[in-house]
PDB file of C-alpha atoms in Angstrom:
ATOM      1  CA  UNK A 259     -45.210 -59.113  27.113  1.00 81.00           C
ATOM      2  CA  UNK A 260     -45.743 -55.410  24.981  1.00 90.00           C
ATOM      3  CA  UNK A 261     -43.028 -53.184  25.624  1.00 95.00           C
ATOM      4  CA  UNK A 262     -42.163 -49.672  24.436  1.00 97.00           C
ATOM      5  CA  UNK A 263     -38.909 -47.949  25.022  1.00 97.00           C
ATOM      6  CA  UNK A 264     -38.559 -44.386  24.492  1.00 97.00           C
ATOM      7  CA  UNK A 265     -34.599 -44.020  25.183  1.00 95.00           C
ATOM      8  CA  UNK A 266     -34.642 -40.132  24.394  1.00 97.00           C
ATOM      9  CA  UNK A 267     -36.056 -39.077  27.714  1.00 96.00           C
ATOM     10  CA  UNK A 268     -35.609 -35.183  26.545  1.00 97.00           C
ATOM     11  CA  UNK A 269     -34.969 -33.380  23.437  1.00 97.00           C
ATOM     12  CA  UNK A 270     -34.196 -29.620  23.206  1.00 97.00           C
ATOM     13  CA  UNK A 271     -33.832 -28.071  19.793  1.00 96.00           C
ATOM     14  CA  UNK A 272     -33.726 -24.714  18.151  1.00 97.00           C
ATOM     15  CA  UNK A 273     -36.449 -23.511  15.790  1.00 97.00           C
ATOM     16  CA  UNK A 274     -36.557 -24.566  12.485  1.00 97.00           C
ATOM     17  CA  UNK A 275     -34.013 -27.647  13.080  1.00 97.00           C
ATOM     18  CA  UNK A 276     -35.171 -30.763  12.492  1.00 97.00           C
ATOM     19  CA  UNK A 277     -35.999 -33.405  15.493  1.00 97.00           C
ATOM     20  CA  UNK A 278     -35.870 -37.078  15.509  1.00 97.00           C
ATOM     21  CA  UNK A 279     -37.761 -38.940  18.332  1.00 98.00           C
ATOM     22  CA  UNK A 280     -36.974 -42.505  18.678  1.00 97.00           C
ATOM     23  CA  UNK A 281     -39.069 -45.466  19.793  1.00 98.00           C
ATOM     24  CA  UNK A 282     -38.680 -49.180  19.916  1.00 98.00           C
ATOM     25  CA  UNK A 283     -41.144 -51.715  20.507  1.00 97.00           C
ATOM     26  CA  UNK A 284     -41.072 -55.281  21.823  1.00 96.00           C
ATOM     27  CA  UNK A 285     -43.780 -57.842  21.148  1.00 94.00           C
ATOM     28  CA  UNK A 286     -44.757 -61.935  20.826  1.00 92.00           C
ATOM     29  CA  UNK A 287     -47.566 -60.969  18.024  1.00 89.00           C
ATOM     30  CA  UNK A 288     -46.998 -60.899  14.182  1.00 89.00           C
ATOM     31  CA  UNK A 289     -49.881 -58.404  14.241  1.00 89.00           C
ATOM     32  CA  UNK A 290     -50.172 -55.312  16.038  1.00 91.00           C
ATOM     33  CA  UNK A 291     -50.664 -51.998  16.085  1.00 91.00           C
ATOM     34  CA  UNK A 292     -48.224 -49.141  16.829  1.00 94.00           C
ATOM     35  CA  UNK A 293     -48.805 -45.248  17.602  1.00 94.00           C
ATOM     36  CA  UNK A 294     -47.460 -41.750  18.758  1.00 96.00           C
ATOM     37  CA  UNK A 295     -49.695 -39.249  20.905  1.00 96.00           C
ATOM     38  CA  UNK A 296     -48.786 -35.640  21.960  1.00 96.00           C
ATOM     39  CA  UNK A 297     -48.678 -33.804  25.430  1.00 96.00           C
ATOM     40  CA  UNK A 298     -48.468 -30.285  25.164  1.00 95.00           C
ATOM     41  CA  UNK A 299     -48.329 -28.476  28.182  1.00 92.00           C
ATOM     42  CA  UNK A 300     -52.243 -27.997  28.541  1.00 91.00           C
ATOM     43  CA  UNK A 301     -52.082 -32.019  29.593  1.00 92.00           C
ATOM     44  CA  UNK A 302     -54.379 -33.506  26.899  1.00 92.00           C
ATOM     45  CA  UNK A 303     -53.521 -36.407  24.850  1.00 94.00           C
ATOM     46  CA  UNK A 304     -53.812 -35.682  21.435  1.00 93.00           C
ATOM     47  CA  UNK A 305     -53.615 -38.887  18.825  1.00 92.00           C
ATOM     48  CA  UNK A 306     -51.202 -38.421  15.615  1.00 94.00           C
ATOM     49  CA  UNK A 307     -51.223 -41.383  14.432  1.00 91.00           C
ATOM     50  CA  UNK A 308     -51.695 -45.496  14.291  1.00 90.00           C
ATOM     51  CA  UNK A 309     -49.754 -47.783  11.972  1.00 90.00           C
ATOM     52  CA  UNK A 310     -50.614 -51.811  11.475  1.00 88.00           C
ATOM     53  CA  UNK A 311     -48.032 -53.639  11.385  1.00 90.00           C
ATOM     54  CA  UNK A 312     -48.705 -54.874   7.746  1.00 87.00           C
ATOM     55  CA  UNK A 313     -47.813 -52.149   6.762  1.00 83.00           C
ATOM     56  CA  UNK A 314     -44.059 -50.406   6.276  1.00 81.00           C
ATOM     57  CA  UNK A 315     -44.691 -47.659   4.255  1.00 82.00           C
ATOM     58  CA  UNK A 316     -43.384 -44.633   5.769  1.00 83.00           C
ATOM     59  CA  UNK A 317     -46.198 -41.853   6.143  1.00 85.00           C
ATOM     60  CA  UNK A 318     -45.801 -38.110   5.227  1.00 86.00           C
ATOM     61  CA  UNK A 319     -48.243 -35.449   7.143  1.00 88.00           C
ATOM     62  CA  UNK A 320     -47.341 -31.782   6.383  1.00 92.00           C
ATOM     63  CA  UNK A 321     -44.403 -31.634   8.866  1.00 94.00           C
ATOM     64  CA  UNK A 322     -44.500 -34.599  10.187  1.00 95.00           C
ATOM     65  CA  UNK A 323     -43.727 -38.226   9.374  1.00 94.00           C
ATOM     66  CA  UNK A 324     -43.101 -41.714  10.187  1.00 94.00           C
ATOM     67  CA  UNK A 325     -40.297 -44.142   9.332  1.00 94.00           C
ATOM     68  CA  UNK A 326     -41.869 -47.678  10.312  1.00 94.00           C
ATOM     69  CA  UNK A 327     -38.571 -50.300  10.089  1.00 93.00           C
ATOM     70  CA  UNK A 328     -40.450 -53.988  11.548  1.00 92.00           C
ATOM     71  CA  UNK A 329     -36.904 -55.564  11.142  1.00 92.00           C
ATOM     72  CA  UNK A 330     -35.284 -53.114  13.809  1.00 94.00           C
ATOM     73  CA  UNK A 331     -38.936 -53.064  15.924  1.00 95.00           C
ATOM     74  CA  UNK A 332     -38.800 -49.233  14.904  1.00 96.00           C
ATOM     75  CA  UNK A 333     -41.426 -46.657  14.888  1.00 96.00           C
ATOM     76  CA  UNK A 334     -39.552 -43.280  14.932  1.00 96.00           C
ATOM     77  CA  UNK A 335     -40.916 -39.563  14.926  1.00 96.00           C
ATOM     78  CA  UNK A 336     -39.311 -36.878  12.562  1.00 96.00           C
ATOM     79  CA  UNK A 337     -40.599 -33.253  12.548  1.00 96.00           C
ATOM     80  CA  UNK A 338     -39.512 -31.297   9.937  1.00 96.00           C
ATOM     81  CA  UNK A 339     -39.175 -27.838  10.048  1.00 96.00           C
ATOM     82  CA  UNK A 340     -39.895 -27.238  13.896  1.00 96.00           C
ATOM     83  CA  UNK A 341     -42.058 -24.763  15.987  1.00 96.00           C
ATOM     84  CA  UNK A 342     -42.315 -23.864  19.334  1.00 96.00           C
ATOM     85  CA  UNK A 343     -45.718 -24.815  19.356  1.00 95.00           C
ATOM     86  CA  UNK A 344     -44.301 -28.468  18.679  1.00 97.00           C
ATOM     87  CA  UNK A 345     -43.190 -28.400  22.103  1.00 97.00           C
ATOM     88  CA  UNK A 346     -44.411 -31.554  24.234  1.00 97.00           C
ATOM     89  CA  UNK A 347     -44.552 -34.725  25.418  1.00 97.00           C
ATOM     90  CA  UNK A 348     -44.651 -37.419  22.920  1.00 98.00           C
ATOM     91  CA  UNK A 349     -45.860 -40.619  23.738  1.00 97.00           C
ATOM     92  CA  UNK A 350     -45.334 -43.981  21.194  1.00 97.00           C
ATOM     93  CA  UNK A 351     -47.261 -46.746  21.885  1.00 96.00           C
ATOM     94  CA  UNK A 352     -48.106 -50.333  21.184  1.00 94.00           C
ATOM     95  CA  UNK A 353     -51.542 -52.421  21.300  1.00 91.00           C
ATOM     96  CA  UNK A 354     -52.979 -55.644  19.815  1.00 84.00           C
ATOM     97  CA  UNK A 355     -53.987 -56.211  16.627  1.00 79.00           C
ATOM     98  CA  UNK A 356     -57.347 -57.698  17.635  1.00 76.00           C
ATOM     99  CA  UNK A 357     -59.720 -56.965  20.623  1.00 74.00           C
ATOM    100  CA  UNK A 358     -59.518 -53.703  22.448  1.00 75.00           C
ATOM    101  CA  UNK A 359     -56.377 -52.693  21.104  1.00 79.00           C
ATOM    102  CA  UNK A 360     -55.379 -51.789  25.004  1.00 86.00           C
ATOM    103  CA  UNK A 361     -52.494 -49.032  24.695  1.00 91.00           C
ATOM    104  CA  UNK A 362     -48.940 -49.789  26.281  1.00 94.00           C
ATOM    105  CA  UNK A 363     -46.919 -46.749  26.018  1.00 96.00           C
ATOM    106  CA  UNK A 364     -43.469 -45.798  26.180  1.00 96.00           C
ATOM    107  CA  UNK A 365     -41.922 -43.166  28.618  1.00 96.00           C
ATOM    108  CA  UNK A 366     -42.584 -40.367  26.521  1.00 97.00           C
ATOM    109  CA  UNK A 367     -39.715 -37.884  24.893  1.00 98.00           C
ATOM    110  CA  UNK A 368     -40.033 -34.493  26.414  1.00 97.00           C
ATOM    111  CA  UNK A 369     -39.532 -31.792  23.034  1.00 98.00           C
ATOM    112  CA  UNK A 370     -39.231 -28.519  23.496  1.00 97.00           C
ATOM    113  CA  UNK A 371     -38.086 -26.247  20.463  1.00 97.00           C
ATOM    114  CA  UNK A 372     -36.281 -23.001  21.639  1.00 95.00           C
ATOM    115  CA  UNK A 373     -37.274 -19.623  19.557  1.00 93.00           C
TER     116      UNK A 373
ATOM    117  CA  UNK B 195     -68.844 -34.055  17.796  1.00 62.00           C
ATOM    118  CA  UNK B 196     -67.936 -33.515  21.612  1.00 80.00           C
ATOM    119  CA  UNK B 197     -64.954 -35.738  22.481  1.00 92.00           C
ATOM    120  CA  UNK B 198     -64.439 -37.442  25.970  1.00 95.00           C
ATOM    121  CA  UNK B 199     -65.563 -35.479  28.685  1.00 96.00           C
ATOM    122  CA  UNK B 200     -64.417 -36.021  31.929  1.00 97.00           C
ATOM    123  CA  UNK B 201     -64.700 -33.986  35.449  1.00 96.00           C
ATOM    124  CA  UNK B 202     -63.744 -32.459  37.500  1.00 97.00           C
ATOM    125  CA  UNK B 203     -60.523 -31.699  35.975  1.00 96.00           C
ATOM    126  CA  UNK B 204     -58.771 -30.580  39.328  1.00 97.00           C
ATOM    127  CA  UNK B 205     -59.422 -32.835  42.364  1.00 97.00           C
ATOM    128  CA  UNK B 206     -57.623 -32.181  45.710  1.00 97.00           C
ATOM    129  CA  UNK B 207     -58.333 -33.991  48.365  1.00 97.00           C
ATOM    130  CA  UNK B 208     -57.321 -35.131  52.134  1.00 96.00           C
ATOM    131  CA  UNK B 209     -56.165 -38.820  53.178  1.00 96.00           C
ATOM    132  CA  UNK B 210     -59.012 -41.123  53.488  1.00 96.00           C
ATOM    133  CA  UNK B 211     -61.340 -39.496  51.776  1.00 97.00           C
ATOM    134  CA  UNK B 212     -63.608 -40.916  48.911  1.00 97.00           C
ATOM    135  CA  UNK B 213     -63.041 -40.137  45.491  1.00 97.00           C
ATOM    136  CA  UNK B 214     -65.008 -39.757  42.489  1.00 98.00           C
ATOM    137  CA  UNK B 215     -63.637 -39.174  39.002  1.00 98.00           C
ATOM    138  CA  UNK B 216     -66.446 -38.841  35.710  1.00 98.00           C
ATOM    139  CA  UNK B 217     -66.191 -39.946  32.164  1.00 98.00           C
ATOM    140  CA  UNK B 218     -68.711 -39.577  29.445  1.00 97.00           C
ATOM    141  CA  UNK B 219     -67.482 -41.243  26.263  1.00 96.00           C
ATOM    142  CA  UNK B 220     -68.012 -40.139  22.663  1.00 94.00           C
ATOM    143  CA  UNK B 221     -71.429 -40.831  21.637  1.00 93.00           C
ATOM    144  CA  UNK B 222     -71.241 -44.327  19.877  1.00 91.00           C
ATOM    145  CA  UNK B 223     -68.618 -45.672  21.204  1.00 92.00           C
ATOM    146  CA  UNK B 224     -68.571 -49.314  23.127  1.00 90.00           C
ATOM    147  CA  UNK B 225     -64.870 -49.459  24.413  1.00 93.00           C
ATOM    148  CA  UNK B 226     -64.255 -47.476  27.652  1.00 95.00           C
ATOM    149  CA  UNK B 227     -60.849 -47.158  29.178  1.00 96.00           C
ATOM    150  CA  UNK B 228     -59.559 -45.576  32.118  1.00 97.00           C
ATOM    151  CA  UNK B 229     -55.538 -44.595  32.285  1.00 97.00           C
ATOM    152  CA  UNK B 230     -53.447 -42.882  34.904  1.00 97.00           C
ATOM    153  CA  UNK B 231     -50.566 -41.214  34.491  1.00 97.00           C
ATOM    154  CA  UNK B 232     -47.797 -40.765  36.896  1.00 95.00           C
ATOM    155  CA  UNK B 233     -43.758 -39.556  36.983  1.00 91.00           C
ATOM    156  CA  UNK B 234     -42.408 -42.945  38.412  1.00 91.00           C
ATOM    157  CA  UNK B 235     -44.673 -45.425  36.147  1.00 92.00           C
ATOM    158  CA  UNK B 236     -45.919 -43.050  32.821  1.00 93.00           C
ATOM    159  CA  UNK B 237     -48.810 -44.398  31.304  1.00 95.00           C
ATOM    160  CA  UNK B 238     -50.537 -47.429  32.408  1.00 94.00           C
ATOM    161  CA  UNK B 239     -54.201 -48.843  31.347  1.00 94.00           C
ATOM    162  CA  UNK B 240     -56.104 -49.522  34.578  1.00 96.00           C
ATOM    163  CA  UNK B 241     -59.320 -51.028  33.273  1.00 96.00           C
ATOM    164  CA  UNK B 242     -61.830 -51.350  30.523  1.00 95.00           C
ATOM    165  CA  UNK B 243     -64.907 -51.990  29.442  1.00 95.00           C
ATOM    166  CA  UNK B 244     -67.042 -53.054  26.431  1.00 92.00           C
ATOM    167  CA  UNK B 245     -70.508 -52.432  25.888  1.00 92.00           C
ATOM    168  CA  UNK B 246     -70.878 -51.413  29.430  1.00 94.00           C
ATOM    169  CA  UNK B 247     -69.054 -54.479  30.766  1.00 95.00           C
ATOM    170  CA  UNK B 248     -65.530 -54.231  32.453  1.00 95.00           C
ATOM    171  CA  UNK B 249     -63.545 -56.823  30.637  1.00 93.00           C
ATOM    172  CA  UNK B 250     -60.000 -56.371  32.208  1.00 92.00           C
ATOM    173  CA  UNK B 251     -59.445 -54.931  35.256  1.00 93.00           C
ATOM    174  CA  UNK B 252     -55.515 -56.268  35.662  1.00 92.00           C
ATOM    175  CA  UNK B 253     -54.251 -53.092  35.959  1.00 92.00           C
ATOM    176  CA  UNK B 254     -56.451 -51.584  39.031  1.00 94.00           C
ATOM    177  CA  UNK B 255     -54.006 -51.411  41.665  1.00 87.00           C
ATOM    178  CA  UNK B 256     -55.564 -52.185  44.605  1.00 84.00           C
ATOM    179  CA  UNK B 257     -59.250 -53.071  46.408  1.00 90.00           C
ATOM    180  CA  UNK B 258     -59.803 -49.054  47.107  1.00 95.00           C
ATOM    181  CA  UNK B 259     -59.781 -48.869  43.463  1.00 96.00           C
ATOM    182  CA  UNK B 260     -63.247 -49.389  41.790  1.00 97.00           C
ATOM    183  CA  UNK B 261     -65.158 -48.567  38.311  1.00 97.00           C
ATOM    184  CA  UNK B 262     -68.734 -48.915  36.883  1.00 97.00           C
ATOM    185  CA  UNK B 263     -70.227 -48.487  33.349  1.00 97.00           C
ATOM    186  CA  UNK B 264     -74.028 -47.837  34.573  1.00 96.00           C
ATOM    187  CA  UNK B 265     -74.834 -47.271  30.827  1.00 95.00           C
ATOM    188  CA  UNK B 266     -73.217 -46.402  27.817  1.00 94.00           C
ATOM    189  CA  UNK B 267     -72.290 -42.625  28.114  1.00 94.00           C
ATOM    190  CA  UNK B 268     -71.304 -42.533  31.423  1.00 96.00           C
ATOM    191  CA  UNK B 269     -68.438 -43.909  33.899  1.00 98.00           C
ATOM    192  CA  UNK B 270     -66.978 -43.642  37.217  1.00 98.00           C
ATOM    193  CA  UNK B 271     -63.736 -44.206  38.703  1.00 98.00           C
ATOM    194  CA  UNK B 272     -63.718 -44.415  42.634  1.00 97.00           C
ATOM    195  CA  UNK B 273     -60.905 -44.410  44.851  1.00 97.00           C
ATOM    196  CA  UNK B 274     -61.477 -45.196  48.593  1.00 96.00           C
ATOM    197  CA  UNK B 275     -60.280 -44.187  50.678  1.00 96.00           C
ATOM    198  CA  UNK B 276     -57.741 -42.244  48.672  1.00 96.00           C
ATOM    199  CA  UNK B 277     -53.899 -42.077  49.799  1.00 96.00           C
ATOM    200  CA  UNK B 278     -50.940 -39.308  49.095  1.00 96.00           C
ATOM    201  CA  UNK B 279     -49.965 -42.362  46.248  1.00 95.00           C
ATOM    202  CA  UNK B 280     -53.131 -42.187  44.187  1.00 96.00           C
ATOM    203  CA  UNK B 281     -51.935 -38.480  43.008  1.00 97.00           C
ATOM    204  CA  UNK B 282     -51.826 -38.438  39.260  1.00 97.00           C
ATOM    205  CA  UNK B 283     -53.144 -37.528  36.324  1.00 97.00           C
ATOM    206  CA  UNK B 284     -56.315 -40.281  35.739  1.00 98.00           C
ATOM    207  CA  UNK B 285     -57.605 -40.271  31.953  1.00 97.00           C
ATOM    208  CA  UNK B 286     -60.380 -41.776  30.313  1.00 97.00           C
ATOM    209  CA  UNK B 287     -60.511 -43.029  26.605  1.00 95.00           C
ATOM    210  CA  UNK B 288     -63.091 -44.228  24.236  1.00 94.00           C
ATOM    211  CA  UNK B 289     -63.184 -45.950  20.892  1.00 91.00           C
ATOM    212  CA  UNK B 290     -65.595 -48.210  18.902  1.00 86.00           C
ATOM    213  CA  UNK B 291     -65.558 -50.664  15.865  1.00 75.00           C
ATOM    214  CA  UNK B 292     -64.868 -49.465  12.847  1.00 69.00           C
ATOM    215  CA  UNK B 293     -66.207 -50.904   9.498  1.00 65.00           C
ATOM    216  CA  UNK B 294     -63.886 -53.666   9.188  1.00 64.00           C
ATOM    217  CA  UNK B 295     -65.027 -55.176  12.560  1.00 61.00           C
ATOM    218  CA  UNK B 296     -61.195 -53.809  13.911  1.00 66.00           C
ATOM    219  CA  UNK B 297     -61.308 -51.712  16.816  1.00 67.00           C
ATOM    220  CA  UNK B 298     -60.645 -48.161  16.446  1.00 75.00           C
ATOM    221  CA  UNK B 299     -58.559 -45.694  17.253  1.00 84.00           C
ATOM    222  CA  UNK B 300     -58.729 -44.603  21.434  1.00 89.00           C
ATOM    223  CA  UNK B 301     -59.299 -40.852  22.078  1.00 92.00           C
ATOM    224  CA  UNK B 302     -58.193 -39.619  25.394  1.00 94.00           C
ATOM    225  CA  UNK B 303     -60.288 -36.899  27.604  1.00 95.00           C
ATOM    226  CA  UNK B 304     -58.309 -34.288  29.120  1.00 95.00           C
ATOM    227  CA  UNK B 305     -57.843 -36.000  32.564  1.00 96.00           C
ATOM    228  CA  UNK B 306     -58.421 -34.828  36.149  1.00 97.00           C
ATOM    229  CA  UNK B 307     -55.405 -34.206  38.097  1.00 97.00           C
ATOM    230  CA  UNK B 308     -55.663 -35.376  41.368  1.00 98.00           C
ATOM    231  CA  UNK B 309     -53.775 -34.398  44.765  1.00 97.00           C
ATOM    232  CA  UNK B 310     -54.248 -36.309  47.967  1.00 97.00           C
ATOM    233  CA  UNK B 311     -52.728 -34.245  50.322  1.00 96.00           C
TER     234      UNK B 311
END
């Protein structure tokens, strides 16, 4: 069975500091797919991004990025730089590979950057 | 392009009563999924459907829980009769094939909160 743990259940940083949000997967498949969505308070869930599982390159996007480690089932979060507007609910999650790519997520880390 | 919509976004409701929560997915897409979202079990998928047709419907938790694709922009999810336990946050979520025959990435609606008092 998929399984996503989020062990950081909330995170509470000043502005400007940098955050690391933590996630760790469990799966039986060689090929899969892996994610993080945001919360914000408005409730939505907002997509930031999806990594296969071919590949470990770690992804840069303006503040954000990705460090994808397969050998320690790791998918972690860093935002550089941060705002209160980063403030939210992040959610990692895992699906299949193939098919409908049906989401299991993880707890969700609960960020909220003081001014 | 107008993402998921879904309605009403604020549902409150007494015991027993029947419940009807609205998705229209993002024009073109074939893969349909409804979520809910609660404090004791987070995220969980409830059911799906492809092309209209619910594929997987392991995750509805009980009989009073129902959902229908009558075509391809619009779904329901029914509750009935609701209970105090079916409060939550209940999210729909489309996607589609992409070029490479893979499935693509799900976007979420903004949910409808519901309270069954």
């Amino acid at each position: 069975a998929q399984k996503v743990t989020q062990a950081q259940t909330e995170i509470s940083v000043v502005e400007k500091e940098d955050v690391t949000l933590d996630c760790v997967y469990e799966t039986r498949d060689t090929t899969y797919y892996l994610f993080w969505y945001k919360q914000p308070p408005s409730g939505e869930l907002v997509f930031l991004i999806r990594r296969n599982s071919f590949d470990e390159q770690n992804e840069i996007s303006g503040r954000y990025s990705w460090n994808f480690q397969k050998s320690t089932s790791s998918f972690n979060f860093t935002i550089t730089a941060s705002q209160v507007v980063d403030s939210a609910v992040y959610f990692c999650a895992l699906s299949e590979f193939q098919g409908a790519q049906k989401l299991v997520f993880g707890q969700g880390t609960r960020l909220t950057i003081n001014p | 392009d107008a993402g998921v919509i879904q309605s009403p976004r604020h549902e409150v409701t007494e015991m027993g009563q029947e419940v009807t929560l609205r998705c229209k997915p993002i024009s073109g897409h074939d893969y349909l999924f409804w979520y809910r979202q609660t404090m004791m079990r987070g995220l969980e998928l409830l059911i799906y459907f492809n092309n209209n047709v619910p594929i997987d419907d392991s995750g509805m938790p009980e009989d009073r829980f129902s959902a229908k694709m009558p075509n391809a922009s619009f779904s329901t999810l029914k509750i009935q009769p609701s209970e105090p336990r079916d409060s939550a946050v209940y999210f729909c979520a489309s996607s589609t094939l992409s070029s490479g025959g893979m499935t693509d990435t799900q976007y979420f609606g903004p949910g409808t909160r519901l309270t069954v008092l």
